[in-house]
Coordinates of C-alpha atoms in Angstrom, one line a residue:
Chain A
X21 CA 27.2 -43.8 -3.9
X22 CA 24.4 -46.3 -3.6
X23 CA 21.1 -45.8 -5.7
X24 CA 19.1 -46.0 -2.0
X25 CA 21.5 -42.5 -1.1
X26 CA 19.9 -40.8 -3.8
X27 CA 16.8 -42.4 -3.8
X28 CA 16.9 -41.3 -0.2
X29 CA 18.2 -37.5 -0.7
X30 CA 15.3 -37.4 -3.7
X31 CA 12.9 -38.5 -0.8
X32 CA 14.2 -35.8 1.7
X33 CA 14.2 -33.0 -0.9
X34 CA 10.7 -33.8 -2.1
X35 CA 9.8 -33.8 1.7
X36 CA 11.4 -30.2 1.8
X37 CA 9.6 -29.2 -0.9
X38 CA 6.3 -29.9 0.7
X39 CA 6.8 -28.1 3.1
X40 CA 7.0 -25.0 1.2
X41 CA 3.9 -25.2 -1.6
X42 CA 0.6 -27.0 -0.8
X43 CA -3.0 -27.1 -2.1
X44 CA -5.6 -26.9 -3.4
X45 CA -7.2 -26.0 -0.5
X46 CA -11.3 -24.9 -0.1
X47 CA -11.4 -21.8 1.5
X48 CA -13.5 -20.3 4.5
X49 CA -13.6 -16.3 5.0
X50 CA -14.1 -14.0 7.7
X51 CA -15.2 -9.9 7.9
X52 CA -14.3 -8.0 10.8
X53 CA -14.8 -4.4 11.5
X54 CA -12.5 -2.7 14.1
X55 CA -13.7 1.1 15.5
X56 CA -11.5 4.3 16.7
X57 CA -8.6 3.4 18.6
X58 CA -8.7 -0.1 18.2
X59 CA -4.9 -1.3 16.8
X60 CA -5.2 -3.4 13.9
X61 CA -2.3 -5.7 14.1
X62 CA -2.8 -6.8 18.0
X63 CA -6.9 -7.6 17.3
X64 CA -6.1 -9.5 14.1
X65 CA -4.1 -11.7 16.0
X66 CA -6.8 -11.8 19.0
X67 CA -9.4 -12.5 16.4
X68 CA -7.0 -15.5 15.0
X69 CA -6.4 -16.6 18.2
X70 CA -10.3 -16.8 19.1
X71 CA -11.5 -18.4 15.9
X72 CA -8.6 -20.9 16.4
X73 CA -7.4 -20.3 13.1
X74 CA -4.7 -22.3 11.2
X75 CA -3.9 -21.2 7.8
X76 CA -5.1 -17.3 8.3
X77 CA -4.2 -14.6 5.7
X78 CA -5.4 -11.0 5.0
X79 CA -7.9 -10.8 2.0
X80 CA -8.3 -7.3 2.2
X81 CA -7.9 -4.4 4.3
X82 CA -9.2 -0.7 3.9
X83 CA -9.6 2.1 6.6
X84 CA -8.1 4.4 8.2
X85 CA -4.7 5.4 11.5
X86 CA -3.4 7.5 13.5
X87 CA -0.4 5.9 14.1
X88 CA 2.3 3.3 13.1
X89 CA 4.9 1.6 13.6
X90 CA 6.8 -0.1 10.9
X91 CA 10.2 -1.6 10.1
X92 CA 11.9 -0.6 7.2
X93 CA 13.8 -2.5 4.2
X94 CA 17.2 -2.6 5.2
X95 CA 16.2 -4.4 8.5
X96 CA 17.8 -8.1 8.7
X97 CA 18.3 -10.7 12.2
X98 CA 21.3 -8.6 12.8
X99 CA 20.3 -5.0 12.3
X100 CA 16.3 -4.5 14.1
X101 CA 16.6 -1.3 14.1
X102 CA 15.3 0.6 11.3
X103 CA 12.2 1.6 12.8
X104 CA 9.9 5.1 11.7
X105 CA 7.5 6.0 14.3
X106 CA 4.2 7.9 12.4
X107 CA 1.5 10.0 14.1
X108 CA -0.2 11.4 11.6
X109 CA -3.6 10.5 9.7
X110 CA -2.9 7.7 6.8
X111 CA -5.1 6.0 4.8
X112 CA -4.0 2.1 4.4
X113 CA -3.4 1.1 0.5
X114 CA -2.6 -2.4 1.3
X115 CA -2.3 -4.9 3.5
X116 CA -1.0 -8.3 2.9
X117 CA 0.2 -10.9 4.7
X118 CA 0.1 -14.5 6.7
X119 CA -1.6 -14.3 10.2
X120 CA -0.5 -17.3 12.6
X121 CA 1.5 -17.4 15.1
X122 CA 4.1 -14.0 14.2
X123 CA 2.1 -12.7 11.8
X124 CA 4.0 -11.2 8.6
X125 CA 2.3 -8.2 7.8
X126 CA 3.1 -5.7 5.6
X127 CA 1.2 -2.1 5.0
X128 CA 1.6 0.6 2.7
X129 CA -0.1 4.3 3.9
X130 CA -1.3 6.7 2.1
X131 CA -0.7 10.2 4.3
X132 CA -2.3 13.8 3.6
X133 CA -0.8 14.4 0.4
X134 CA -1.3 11.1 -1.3
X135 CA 2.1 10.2 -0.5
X136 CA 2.3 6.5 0.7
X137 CA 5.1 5.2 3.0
X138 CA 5.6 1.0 3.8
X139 CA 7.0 -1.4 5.1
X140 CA 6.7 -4.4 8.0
X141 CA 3.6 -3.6 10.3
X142 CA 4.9 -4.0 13.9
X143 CA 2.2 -2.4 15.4
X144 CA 0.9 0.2 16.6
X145 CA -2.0 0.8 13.6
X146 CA -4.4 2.4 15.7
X147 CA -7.6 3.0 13.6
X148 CA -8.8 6.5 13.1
X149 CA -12.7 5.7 11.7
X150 CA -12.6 2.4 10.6
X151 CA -10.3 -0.7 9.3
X152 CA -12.6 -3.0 7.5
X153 CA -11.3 -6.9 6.7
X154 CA -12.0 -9.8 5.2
X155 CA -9.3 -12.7 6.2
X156 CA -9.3 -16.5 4.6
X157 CA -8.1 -19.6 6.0
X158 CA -7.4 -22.3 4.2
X159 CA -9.6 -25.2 5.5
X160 CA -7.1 -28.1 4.7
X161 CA -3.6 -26.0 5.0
X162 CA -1.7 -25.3 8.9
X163 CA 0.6 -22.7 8.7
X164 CA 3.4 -22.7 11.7
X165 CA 6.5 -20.6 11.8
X166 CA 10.0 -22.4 11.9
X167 CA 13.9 -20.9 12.6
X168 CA 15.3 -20.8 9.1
X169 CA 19.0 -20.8 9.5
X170 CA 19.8 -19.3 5.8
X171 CA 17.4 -15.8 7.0
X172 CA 17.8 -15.7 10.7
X173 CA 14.0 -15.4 11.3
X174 CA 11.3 -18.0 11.8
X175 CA 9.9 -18.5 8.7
X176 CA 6.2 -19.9 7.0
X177 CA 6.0 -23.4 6.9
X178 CA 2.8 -24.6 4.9
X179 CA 2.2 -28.3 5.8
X180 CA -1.5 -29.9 5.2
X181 CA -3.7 -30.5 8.5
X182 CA -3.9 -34.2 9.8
X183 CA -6.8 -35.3 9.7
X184 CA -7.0 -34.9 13.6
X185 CA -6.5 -31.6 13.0
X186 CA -9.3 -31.0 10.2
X187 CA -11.7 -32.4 12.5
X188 CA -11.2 -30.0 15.6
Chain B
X2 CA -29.1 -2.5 39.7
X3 CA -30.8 -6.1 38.9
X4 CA -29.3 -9.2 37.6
X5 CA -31.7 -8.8 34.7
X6 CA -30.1 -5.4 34.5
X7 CA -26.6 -6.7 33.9
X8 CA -27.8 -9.4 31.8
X9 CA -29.3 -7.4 29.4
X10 CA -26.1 -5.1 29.3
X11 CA -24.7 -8.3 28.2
X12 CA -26.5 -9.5 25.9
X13 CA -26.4 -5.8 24.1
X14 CA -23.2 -5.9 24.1
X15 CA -23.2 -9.4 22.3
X16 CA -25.2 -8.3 20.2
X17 CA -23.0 -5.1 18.8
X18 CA -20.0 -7.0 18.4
X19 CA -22.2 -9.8 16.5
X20 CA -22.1 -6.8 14.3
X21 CA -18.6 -6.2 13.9
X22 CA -17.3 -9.8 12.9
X23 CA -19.0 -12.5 11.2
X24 CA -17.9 -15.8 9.7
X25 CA -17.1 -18.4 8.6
X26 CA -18.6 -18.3 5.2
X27 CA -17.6 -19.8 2.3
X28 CA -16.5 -17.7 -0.8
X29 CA -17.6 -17.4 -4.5
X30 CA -15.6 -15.1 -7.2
X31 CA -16.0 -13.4 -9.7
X32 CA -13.7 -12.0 -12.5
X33 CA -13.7 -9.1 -14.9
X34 CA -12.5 -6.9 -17.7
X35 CA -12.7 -3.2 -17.7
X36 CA -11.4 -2.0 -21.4
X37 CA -10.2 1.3 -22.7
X38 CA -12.5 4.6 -20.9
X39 CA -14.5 2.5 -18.6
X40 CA -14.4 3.7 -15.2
X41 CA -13.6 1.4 -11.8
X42 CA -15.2 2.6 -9.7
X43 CA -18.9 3.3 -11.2
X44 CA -18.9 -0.5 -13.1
X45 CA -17.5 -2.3 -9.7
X46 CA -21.2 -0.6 -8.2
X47 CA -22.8 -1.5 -11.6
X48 CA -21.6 -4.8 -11.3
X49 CA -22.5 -5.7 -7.6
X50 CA -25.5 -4.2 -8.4
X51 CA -26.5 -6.8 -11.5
X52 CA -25.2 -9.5 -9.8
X53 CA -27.0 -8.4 -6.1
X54 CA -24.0 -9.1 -4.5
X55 CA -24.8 -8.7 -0.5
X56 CA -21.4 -9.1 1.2
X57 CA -18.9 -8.3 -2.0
X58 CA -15.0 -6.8 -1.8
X59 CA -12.1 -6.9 -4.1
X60 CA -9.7 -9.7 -3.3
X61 CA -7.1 -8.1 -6.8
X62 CA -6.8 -5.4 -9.6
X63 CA -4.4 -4.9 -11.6
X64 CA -4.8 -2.2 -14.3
X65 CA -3.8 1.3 -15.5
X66 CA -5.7 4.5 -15.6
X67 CA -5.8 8.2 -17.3
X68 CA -7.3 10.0 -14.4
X69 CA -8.3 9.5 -10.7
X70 CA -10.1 11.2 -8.1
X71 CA -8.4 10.8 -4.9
X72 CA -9.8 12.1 -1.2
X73 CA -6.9 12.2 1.1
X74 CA -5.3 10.9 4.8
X75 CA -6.7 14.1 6.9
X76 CA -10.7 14.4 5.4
X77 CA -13.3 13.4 7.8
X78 CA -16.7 14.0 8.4
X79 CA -16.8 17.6 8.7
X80 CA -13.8 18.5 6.2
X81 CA -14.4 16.2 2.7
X82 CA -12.3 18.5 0.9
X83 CA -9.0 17.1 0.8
X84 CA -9.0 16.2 -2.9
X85 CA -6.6 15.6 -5.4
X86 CA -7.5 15.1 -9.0
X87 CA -4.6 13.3 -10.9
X88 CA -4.8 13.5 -15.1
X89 CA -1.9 11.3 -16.4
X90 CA -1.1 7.8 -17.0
X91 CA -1.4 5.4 -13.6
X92 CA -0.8 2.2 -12.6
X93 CA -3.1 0.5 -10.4
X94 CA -0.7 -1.0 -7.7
X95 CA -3.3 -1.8 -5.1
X96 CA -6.9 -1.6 -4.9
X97 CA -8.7 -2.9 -1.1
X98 CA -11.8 -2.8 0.0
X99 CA -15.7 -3.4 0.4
X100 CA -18.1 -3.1 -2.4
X101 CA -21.3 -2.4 -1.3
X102 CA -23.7 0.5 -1.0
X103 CA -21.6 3.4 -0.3
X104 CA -18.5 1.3 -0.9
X105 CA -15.3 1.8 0.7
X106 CA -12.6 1.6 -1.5
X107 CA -8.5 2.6 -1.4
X108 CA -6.2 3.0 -3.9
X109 CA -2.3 3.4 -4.9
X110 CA -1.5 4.5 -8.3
X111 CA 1.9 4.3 -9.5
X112 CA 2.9 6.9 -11.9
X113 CA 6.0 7.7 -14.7
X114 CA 8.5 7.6 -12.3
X115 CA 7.6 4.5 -10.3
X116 CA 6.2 7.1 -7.3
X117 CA 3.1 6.0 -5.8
X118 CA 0.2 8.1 -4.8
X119 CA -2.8 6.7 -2.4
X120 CA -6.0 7.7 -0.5
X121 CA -9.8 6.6 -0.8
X122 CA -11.1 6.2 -4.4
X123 CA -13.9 8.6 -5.0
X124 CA -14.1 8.1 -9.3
X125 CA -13.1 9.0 -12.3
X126 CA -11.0 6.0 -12.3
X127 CA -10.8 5.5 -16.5
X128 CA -9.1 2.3 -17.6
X129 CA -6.4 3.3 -20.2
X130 CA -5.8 -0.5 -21.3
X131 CA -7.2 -2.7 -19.3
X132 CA -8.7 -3.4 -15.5
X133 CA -8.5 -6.9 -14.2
X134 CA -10.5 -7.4 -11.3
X135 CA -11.5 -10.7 -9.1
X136 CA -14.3 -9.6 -6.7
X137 CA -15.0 -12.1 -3.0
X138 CA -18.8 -12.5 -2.3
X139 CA -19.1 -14.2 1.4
X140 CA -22.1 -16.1 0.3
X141 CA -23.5 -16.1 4.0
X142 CA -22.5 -12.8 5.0
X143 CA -24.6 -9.6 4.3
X144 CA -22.5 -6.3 4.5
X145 CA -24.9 -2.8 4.9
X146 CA -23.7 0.8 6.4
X147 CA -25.2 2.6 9.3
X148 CA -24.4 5.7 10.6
X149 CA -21.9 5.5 13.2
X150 CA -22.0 8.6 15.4
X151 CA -18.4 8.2 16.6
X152 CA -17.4 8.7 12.9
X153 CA -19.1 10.6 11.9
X154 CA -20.0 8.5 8.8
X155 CA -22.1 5.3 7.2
X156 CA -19.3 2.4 8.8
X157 CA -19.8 -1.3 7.7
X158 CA -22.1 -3.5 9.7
X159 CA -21.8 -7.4 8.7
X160 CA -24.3 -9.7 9.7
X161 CA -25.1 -13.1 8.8
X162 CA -27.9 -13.9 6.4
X163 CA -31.3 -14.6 7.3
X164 CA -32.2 -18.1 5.5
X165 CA -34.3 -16.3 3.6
X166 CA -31.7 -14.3 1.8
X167 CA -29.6 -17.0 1.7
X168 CA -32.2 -18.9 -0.2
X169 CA -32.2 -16.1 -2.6
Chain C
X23 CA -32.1 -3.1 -42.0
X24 CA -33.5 -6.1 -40.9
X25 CA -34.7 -7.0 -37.3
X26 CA -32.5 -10.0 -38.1
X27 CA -29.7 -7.8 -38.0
X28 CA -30.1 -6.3 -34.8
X29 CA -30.6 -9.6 -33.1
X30 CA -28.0 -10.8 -34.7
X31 CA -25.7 -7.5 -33.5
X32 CA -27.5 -7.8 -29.8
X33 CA -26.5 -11.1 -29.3
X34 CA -22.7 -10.3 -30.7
X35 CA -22.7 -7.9 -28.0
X36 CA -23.7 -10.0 -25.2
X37 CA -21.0 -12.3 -26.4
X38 CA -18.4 -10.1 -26.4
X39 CA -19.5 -9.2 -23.1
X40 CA -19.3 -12.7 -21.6
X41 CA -15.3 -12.7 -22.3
X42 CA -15.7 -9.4 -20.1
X43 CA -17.5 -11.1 -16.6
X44 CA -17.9 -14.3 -15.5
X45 CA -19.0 -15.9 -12.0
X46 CA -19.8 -17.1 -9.5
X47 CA -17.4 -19.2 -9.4
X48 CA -15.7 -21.6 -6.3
X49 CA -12.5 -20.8 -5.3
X50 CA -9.1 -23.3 -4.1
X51 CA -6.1 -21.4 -2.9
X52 CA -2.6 -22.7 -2.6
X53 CA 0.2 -21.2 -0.3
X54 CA 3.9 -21.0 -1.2
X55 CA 6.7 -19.9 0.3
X56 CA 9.6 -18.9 -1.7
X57 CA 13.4 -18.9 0.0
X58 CA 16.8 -16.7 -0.2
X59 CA 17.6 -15.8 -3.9
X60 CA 14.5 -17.5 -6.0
X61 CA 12.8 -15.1 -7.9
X62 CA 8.9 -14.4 -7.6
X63 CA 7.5 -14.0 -11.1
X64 CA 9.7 -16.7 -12.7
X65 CA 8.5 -19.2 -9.5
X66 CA 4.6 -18.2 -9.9
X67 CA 4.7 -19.3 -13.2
X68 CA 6.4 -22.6 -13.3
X69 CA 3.9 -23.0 -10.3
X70 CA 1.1 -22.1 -11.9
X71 CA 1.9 -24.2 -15.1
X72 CA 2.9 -27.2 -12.5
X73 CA -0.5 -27.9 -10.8
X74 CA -2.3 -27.0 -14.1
X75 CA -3.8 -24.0 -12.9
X76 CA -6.2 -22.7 -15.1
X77 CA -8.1 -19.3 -13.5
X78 CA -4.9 -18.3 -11.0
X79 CA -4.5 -14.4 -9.1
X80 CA -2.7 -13.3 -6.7
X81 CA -4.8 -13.2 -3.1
X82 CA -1.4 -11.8 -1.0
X83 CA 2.0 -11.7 -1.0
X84 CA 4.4 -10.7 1.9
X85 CA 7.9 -11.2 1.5
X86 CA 11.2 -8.5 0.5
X87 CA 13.3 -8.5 -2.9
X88 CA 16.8 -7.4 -3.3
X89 CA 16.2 -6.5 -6.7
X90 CA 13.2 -5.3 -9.2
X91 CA 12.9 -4.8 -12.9
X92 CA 9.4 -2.9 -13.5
X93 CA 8.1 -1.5 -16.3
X94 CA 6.2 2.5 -15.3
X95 CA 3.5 3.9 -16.2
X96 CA 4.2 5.7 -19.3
X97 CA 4.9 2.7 -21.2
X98 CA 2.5 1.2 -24.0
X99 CA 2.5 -1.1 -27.1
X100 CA 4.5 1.0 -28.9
X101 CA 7.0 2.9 -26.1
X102 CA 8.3 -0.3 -24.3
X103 CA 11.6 1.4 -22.5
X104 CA 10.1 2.6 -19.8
X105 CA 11.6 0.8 -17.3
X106 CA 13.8 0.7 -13.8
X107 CA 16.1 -1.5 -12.4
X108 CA 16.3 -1.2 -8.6
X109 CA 18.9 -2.7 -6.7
X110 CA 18.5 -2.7 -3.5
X111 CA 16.6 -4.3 -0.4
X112 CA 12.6 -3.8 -0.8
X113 CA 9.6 -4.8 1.3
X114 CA 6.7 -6.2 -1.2
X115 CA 3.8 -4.1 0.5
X116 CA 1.6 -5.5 -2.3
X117 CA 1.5 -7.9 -5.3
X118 CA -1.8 -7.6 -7.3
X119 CA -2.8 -9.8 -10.2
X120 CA -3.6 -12.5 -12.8
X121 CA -1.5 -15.5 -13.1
X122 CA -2.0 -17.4 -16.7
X123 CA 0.0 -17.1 -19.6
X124 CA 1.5 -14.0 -19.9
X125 CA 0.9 -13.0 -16.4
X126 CA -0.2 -9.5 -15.5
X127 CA 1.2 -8.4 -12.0
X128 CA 1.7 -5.3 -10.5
X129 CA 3.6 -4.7 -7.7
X130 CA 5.0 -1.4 -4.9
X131 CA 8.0 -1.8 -2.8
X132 CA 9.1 -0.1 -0.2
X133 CA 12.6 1.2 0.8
X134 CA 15.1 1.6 3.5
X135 CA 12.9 5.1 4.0
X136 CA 9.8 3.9 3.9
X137 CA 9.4 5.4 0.3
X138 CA 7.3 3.2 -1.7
X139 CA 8.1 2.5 -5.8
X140 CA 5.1 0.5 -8.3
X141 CA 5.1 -0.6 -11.5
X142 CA 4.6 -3.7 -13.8
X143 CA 6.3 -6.3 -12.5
X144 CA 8.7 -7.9 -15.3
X145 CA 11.0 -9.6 -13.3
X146 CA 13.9 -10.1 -11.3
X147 CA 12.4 -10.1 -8.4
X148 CA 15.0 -11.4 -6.1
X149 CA 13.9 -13.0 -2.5
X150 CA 16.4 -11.7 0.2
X151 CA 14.5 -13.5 3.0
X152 CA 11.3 -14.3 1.8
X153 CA 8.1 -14.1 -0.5
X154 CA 4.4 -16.1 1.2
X155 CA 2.4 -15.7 -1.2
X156 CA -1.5 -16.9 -1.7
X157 CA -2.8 -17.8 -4.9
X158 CA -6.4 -18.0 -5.5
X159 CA -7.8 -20.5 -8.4
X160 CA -11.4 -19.7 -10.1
X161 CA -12.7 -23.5 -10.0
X162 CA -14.9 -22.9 -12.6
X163 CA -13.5 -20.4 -15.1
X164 CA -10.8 -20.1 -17.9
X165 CA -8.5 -17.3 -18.4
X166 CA -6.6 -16.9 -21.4
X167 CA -5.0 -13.3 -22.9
X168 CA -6.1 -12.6 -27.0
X169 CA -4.6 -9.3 -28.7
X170 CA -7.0 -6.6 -28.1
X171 CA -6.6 -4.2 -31.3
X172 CA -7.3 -1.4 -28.9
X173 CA -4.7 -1.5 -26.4
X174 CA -2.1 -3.5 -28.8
X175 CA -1.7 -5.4 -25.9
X176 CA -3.3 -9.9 -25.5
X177 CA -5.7 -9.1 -22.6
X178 CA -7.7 -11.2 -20.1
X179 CA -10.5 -13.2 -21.8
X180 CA -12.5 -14.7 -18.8
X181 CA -15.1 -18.2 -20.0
X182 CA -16.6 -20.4 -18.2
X183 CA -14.7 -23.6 -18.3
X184 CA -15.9 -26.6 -20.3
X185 CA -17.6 -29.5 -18.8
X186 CA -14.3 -31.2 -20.5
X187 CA -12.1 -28.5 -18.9
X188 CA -13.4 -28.8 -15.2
X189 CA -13.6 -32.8 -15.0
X190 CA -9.6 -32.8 -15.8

C-alpha cells in the first residue's frame, strides 16, 4: 500500500485518539446544596442544564437518602435489568462521575450498619438531610455522548470547545 | 394581597436559593501528608484552619488507618447514637465532603478481607502509613452552617464572597 | 545546648514539614476515556508520564472492570501477599488517589449484588465498557515518593516546583 494510506490511517487514528484524552484544561467549580426530598441525580442534571454546562463532573458529594435506585454489575445493552430498589436510610460514600447529557454516575451507600452497597445511580436518590456538592467543568473541554458500537451504549466523547463555543 | 406582596415573596425566595448554589469560582489546591498516628479528621480542621480556608472540601484521599469512629445511615438529630468504633487496619477507599466549621465528611474503609464499611467520619481516624490528601478551596465562594430547622442540624449555606473577603 | 541548636532543630522541623503541605496551588484537569479491554492503572500512568505531568490525582472515575488485582488491608512492608484476584464484572464506585511515580490508588467495586470490595489498586483492572476518568494536575507543585523509614514504604513528598520546573 501507498505511503499516503498509512500516512492517512496514522491521521485517522490520531484523530480517534483525540477524541478520547484532552487537556490541560483550567477549571471553574460549582457548590450546590439540595434539602429533604430533593433527588439528587434529576437536580444535578437541572442544575447542568441551567448553568449551560459542557464538560461537568462531580467533585465531591456527601449527604444523606432515603431511597435508590441503582443498576447493578452484570447489567450490559442486552441485559437492563439488574435493578435493586432501596428504601432505607444510606449515607453516600462516593459519588463519581461525568454529568452531560446521560450522565454516568455511580454511588456507593453506606446503610445502618456501615455496610455499603453500589453501583450505577439511575435515580431515585432522594435526600434525607442534606447532599452537599461541589461539580467542575472544564472551561476549554465539551463532553457529548456518542453510540459506541464495541459497548452498545453511548459513550464520553471529550473533544475541545471551538472557539465559538468558549465564547458563549 | 399586593403586587409588592408577591414581589417580595419573590425576591425571598431568590434570595434562599442564592443560598443553596453558588458559582462559578475558580479553584486553588492544596496537598498533604498525614504520617504514622496522625489523625484525619482533627489535622484536615487544623489545616483549614492555618490556612483560613473559607469554602474548602476534599476533591481525594487515599490512605490507611488503625481505628475509626463511624456514625451510621439511621442517626439524626434526635438519635446520634448509632456509632460504630472500628480498631483494625483500614483502607481509606473514599473520603467526600466539605471542610469547614462543623465539617461534613463521609467515609468507606476497606478492611482485611476487601469488605467495605461507611457512614459519616466523626474521628479517631489515625494514619497507619500514610494519608494523601488534595483539598478544593473555591476562592470566591464562602461556605458557613446554619441551623436548618427541617433537619434538624447546622446544613451548609454557600454564598459568594464579599470583595472584602475576597481581598483577604 | 546552644540557642544555635534549637534554631537550628526548629528550622529542620519546619522543613520537614514543608515536604508534608504545600498550596495554594492552580489546578489543570485532563479527561480520558478508556475503551473495551485497556486497563486503568497501566493507562493512567503512560498518560501521566505522556503530557509530563508533574503533581497528578485522581478528581473521578466512573467506568466497570471485568477484572481486579488489589492488595487488602492487612498488608505492609514486610507482609506483601495479601492480595485478591476478582474475576468478574465490577462497577468502579470510586477511584481515589495520587498519580506520579509509583502511583498510590485506591479503589471499591461493586458486584452483581450491589456488594462493594476496596483495596489497593495493583492492577489488572480490566475495562468491560468503560473507565472516564478526571485527572487533576497541581500547576505549581512537585510530587515525588522517598522511603519513609517508618512505614518502609517511598511516600508522597509534596515541594513547590522550581521556577525551572514550572517554566517547562
Amino acid at each position: 500500500m501507498s505511503p499516503q494510506y498509512y500516512l492517512g490511517a496514522l491521521l485517522l487514528m490520531c484523530g480517534a485518539l483525540a477524541y478520547l484524552q484532552e487537556g490541560p484544561s483550567s477549571l471553574s467549580v460549582y457548590a450546590l446544596r439540595l434539602g429533604p426530598g430533593e433527588e439528587i441525580v434529576t437536580s444535578l442534571f437541572k442544575f447542568v442544564e441551567e448553568k449551560k454546562l459542557k464538560a461537568p463532573f462531580v467533585i465531591t458529594c456527601v449527604g444523606s437518602v432515603t431511597k435508590a435506585t441503582l443498576r447493578l454489575a452484570n447489567s450490559d445493552a442486552l441485559n437492563t435489568n439488574e435493578i435493586i430498589y432501596l428504601n432505607e436510610r444510606l449515607e453516600v460514600v462516593s459519588l463519581v462521575g461525568t454529568l452531560n447529557e446521560h450522565a454516568h454516575l455511580h454511588i456507593s451507600l453506606a446503610d445502618k450498619d456501615g455496610k455499603t452497597i453500589g453501583g450505577h445511580a439511575l435515580g431515585d436518590l432522594e435526600v434525607f438531610t442534606t447532599a452537599e456538592i461541589v461539580i467542575g467543568e472544564a472551561s476549554t473541554l465539551q463532553f457529548t455522548r456518542e453510540m459506541d458500537n464495541h459497548t452498545g451504549f453511548p459513550e464520553l466523547v471529550i473533544r475541545p470547545r471551538s472557539e465559538d463555543a468558549i465564547s458563549t
